[in-house]
PDB file of C-alpha atoms in Angstrom:
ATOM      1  CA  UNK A 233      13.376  -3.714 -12.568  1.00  0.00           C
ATOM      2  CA  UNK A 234      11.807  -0.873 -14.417  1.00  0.00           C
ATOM      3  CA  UNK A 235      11.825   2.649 -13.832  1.00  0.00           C
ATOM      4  CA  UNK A 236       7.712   2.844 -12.824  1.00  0.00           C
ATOM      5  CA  UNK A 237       8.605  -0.050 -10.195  1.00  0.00           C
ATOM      6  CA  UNK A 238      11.687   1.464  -8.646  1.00  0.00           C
ATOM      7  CA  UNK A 239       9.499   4.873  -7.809  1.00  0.00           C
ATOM      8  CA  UNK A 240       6.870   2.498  -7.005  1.00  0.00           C
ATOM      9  CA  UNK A 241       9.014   0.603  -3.896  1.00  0.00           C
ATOM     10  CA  UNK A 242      10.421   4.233  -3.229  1.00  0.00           C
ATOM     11  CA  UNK A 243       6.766   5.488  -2.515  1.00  0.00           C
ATOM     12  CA  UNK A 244       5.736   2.232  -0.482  1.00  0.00           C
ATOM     13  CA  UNK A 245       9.177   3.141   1.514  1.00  0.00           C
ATOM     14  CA  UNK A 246       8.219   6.510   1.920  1.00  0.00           C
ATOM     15  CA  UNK A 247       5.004   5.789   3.084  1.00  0.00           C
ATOM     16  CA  UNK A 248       6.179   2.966   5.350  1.00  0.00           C
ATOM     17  CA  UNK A 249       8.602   5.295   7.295  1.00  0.00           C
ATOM     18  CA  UNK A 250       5.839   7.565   7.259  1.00  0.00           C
ATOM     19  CA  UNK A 251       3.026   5.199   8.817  1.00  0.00           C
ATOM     20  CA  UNK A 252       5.906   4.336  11.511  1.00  0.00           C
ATOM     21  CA  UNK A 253       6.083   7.675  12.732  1.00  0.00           C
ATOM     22  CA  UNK A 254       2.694   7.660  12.791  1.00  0.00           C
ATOM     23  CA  UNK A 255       2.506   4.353  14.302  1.00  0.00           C
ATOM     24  CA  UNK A 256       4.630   5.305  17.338  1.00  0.00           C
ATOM     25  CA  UNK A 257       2.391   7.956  18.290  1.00  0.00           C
ATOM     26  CA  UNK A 258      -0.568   5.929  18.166  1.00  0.00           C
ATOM     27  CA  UNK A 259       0.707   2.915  20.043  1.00  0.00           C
ATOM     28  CA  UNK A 260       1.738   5.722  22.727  1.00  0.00           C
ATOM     29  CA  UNK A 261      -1.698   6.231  22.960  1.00  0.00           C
ATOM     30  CA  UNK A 262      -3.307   2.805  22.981  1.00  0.00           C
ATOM     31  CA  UNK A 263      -0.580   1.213  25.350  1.00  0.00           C
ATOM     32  CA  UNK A 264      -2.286   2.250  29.234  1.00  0.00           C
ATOM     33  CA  UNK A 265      -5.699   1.207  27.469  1.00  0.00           C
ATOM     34  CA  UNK A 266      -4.246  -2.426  25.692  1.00  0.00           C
ATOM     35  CA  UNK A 267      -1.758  -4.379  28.002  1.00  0.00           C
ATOM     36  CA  UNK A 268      -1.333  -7.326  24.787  1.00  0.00           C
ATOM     37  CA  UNK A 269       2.087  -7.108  23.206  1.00  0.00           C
ATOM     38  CA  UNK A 270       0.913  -8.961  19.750  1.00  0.00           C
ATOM     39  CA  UNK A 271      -1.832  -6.286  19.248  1.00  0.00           C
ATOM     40  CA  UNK A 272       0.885  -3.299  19.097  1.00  0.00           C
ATOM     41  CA  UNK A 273       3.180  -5.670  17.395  1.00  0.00           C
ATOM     42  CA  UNK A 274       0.582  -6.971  14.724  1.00  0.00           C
ATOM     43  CA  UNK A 275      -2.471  -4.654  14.774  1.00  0.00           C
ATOM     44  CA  UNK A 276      -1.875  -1.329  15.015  1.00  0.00           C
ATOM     45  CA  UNK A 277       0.837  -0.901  12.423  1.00  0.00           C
ATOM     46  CA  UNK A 278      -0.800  -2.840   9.484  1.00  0.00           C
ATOM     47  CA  UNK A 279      -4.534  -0.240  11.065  1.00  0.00           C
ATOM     48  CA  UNK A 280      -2.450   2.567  10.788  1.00  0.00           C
ATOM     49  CA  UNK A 281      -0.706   1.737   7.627  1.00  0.00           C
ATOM     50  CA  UNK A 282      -4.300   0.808   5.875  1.00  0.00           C
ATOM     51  CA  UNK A 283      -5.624   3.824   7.591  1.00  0.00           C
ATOM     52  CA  UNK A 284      -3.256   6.377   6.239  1.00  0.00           C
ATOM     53  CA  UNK A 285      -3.359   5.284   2.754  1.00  0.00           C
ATOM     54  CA  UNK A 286      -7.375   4.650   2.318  1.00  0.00           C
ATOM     55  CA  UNK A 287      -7.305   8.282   3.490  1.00  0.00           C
ATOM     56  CA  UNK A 288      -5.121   9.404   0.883  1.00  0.00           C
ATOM     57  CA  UNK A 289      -5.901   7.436  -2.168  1.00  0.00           C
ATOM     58  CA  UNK A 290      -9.747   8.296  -1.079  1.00  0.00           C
ATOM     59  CA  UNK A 291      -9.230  11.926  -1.190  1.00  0.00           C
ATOM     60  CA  UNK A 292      -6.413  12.267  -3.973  1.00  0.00           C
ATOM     61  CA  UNK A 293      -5.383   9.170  -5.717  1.00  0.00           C
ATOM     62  CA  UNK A 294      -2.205   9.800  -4.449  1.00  0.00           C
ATOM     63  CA  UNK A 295      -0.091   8.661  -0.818  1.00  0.00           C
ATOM     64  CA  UNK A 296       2.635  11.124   0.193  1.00  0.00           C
ATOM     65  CA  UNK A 297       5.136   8.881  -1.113  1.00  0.00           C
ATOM     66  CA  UNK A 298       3.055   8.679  -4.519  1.00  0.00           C
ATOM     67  CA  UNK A 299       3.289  12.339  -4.357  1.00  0.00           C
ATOM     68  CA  UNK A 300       7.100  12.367  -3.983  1.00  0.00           C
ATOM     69  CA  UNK A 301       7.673   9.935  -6.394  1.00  0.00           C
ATOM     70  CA  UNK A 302       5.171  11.680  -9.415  1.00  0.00           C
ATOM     71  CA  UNK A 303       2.939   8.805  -9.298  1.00  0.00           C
ATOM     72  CA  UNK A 304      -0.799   8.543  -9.139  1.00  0.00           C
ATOM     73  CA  UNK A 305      -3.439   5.282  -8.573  1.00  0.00           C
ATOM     74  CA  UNK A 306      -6.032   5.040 -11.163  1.00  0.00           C
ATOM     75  CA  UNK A 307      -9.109   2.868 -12.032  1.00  0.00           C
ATOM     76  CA  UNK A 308      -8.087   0.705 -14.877  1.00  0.00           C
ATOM     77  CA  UNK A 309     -10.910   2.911 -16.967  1.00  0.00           C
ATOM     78  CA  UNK A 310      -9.187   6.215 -16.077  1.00  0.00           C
ATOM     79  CA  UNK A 311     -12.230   6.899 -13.031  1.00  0.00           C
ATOM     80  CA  UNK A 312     -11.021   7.521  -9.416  1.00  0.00           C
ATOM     81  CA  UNK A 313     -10.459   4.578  -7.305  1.00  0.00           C
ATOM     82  CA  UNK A 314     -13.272   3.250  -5.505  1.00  0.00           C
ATOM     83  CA  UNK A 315     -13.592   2.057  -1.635  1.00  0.00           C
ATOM     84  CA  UNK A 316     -13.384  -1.506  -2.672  1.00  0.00           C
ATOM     85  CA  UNK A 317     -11.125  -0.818  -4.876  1.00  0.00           C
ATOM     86  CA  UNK A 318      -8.865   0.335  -2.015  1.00  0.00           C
ATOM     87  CA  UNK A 319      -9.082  -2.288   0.385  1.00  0.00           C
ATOM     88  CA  UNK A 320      -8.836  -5.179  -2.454  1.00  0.00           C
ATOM     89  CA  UNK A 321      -5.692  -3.809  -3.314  1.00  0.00           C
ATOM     90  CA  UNK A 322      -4.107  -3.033   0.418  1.00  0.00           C
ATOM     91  CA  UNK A 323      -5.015  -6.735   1.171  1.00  0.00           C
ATOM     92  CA  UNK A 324      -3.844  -8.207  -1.971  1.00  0.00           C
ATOM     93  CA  UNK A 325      -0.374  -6.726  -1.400  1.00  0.00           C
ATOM     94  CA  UNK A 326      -0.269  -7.454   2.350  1.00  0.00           C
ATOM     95  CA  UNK A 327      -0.925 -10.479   2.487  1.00  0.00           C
ATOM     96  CA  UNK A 328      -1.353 -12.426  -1.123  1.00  0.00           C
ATOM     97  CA  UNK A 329       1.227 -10.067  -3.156  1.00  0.00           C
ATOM     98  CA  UNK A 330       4.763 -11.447  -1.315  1.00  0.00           C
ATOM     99  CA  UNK A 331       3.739 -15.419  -1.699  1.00  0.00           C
ATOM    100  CA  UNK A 332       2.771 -14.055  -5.539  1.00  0.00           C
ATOM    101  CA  UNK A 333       6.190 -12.491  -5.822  1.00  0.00           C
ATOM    102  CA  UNK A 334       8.028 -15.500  -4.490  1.00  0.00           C
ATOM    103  CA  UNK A 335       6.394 -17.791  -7.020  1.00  0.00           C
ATOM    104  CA  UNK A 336       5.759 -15.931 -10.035  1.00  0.00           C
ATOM    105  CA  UNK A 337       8.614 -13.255  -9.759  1.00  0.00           C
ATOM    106  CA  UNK A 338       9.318 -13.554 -13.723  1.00  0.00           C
ATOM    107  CA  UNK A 339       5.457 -12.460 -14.136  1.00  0.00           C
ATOM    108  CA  UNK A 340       5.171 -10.025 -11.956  1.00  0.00           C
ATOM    109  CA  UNK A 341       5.615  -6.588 -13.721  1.00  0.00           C
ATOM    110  CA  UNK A 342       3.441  -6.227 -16.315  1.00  0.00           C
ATOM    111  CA  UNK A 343       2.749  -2.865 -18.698  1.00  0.00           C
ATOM    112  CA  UNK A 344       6.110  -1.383 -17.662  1.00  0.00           C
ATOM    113  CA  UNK A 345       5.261  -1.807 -14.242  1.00  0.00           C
ATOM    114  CA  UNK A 346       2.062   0.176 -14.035  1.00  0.00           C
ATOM    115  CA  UNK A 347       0.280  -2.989 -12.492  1.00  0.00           C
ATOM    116  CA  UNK A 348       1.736  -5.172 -10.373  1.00  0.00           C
ATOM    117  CA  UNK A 349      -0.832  -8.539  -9.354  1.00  0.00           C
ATOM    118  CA  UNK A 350      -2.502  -6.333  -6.213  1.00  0.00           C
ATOM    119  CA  UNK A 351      -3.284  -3.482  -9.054  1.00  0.00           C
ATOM    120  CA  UNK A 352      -4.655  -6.687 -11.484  1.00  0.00           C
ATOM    121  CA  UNK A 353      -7.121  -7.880  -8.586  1.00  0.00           C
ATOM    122  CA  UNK A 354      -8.238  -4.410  -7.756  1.00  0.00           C
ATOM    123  CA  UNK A 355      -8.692  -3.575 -11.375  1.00  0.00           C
ATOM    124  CA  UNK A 356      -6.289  -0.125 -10.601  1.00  0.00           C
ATOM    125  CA  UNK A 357      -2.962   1.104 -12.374  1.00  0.00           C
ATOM    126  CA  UNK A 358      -0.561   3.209 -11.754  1.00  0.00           C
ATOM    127  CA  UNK A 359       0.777   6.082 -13.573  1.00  0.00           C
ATOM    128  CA  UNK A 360       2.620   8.906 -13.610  1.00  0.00           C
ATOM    129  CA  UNK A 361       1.355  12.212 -12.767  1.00  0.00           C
TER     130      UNK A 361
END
């Protein structure tokens, strides 16, 4: 694994850990107005999750665990990330990305690690800061 993708899972960790912090507050709220189980099991973390890091990439190119880990998302011309940009990329990851990394794994780095398939369909990169 290279260096770029070991920060890289250490910021999606970060960022995980803090979405679920997040999350618990938010499900705290939502649980005397939504009785369904699978929504707070299914729903809300993935909204939260998404929600936290649009925010973030949308305001600095960066999540907090980016920020920890000295990395930054970029468009693949050097430009800030667009909206659609954003979203290709969360959904790509969350739900294409980990049948891509079962079946491709030998493929799946490619410039050092600075795109990853979900950074190939959005047309981003990553870098360090």
């Amino acid at each position: 694994m290279k260096a770029i993708t070991k920060k890289r899972r250490n910021a999606f960790l970060i960022d995980l850990a803090i979405s679920g912090v997040v999350n618990v507050g938010v499900e705290y709220l939502l649980r005397k107005k939504i009785k369904n189980e699978a929504f707070h099991a299914l729903v809300t973390p993935t909204a939260v999750l998404w929600t936290l890091e649009y925010v973030q990439l949308r305001n600095s190119g960066q999540t907090l665990g980016y920020k920890a880990a000295g990395l930054v998302v970029e468009n693949a011309n050097g430009a800030e990330v667009t909206p659609t940009q954003i979203v290709k990329r969360m959904a790509y990851r969350d739900f294409i990305g980990t049948v891509d990394y079962v079946f491709k794994r030998k493929s799946f780095e490619s410039q050092n690690g600075e795109i990853l398939p979900h950074d190939r369909i959005a047309g981003t990169v990553v870098k360090e800061a």
